[in-house]
Amino acid sequence: MRIVVTGGAGFIGSNFVRYLLGKYDDLEVVNLDKLTYAGNLENLRDVEDDARYAFVKGDICDAAVVRATLDGADAVVNFAAETHVDRSISGPQDFISTDVLGTHTLLEAVRELDVKRYLQISTDEVYGSTETGSFTEESDLAPSSPYSASKAGGDLQVLAYYRTYGTPVLITRSSNNYGGWQYPEKIIPLFITNAIDDQALPVYGDGLNVRDWLHVEDNCSAVDAVLHEGELGEVYNIGGGNEVRNLALTRRILELLGKGEDLIRYVVDRPGHDRRYSIDCAKVRALGWEPAVDFEDGLERTVAWYRDNPDWWRRLKSGEWREYYAQQYSGLA
Ligand code: NAD
Ligand code: DAU
């Protein structure tokens, strides 16, 4: 089986490439990635010499590259996206290009080349925020940010291709992932690495927003289950069942690193900040999947990973990152 993984040099994509090569002998993985600021081939150093793995540098909006890469593929898993909500607020254009047009370009190639399975990696953010209850796959889409609106645009195209052309598609919508190899702009790696360096941890608003944390390894096993067992044309929510307020998460990170709460800084809130995400995952659990990583254990392991891999994140926290940080957190940088 030949699987094309797009965005395989990013956080979840690289974990998924490693997961596939570790689990299956008889498969070939092609990683198509543009290598944006978030793409990093160092994430895959340990598998880059594996004969079953190949890397293609390219943009999912480039129809010629996409067609050439997908030719002969049995399945495509599309992780490639612009992914950071704050960056989508300061500059939405790349989100529309990659998350909307890129998805369209992939769907056209899948249709033309008769690829047998296309899995779109989406997000629980497409449902928007809810103070009570949990969203199911039938819930309305109500995205708040340019990021989540772009992801919703991708999802709607995917489902339209299924209805109109019978394109063999699947969608997963997962909650917040955490683990090793996550670019230090998202809350967990940013706060761990800032705390290691005794830098301030910028908490947006009152810090009482809730996110449901899913270890990246659990997301990988869920994506694998949906890719192989999911029903075509269907959407599957994937959550960790760990709803935690940002402030509680921040305090736990500080505690695990032996740092004081004086590092916490309350900063101006994110515009349109969703209060709470919560998804019902009965549908993916019916495929036999369940999360294996306990949140407390997963967070401890994640803190240890960043403590043990300073070269990896220190290289990233330079150049482009510094400019972004100064702009996003003026006053703190
Ligand atoms: P990431 O930002 O770490 O990585 C994105 C990858 O996509 C990078 O390697 C980047 O180079 C590549 N890429 C970006 N634009 C591209 C383009 N035009 N062509 C080819 N490659 C391109 O992202 P992530 O956090 O690993 O997220 C992966 C997917 O999972 C995304 O689709 C995201 O929406 C979704 N998701 C993420 C989370 C999370 O908590 N991180 C949760 C739910 C869903
Ligand atoms: O829910 C899934 C989504 O999770 C994915 O689709 C996105 O790609 C991913 O980035 C993530 O989005 P969030 O906006 O939830 O993640 P982020 O780490 O940016 O923020 C998590 C929470 O922490 C959110 O309530 C905002 C808050 N936060 C974040 C940062 C970066 C802070 O308080 N301070 C910060 O500096």
Coordinates of C-alpha atoms in Angstrom, one line a residue, residues 6 54 119 166 170 221 225 255 259 269 294 314 318 322:
T6 CA 0.7 15.7 3.2
A54 CA 10.2 9.3 0.6
L119 CA -8.8 11.3 4.6
G166 CA -18.7 9.8 -5.1
L170 CA -13.4 10.5 5.2
S221 CA -4.1 5.5 16.2
A225 CA -8.5 3.3 12.6
E255 CA 4.6 22.6 38.9
K259 CA 8.7 26.9 38.6
D269 CA -7.5 38.2 25.0
D294 CA -3.6 9.2 30.5
R314 CA 16.0 26.3 20.6
S318 CA 15.0 32.1 16.6
R322 CA 11.3 35.8 17.3

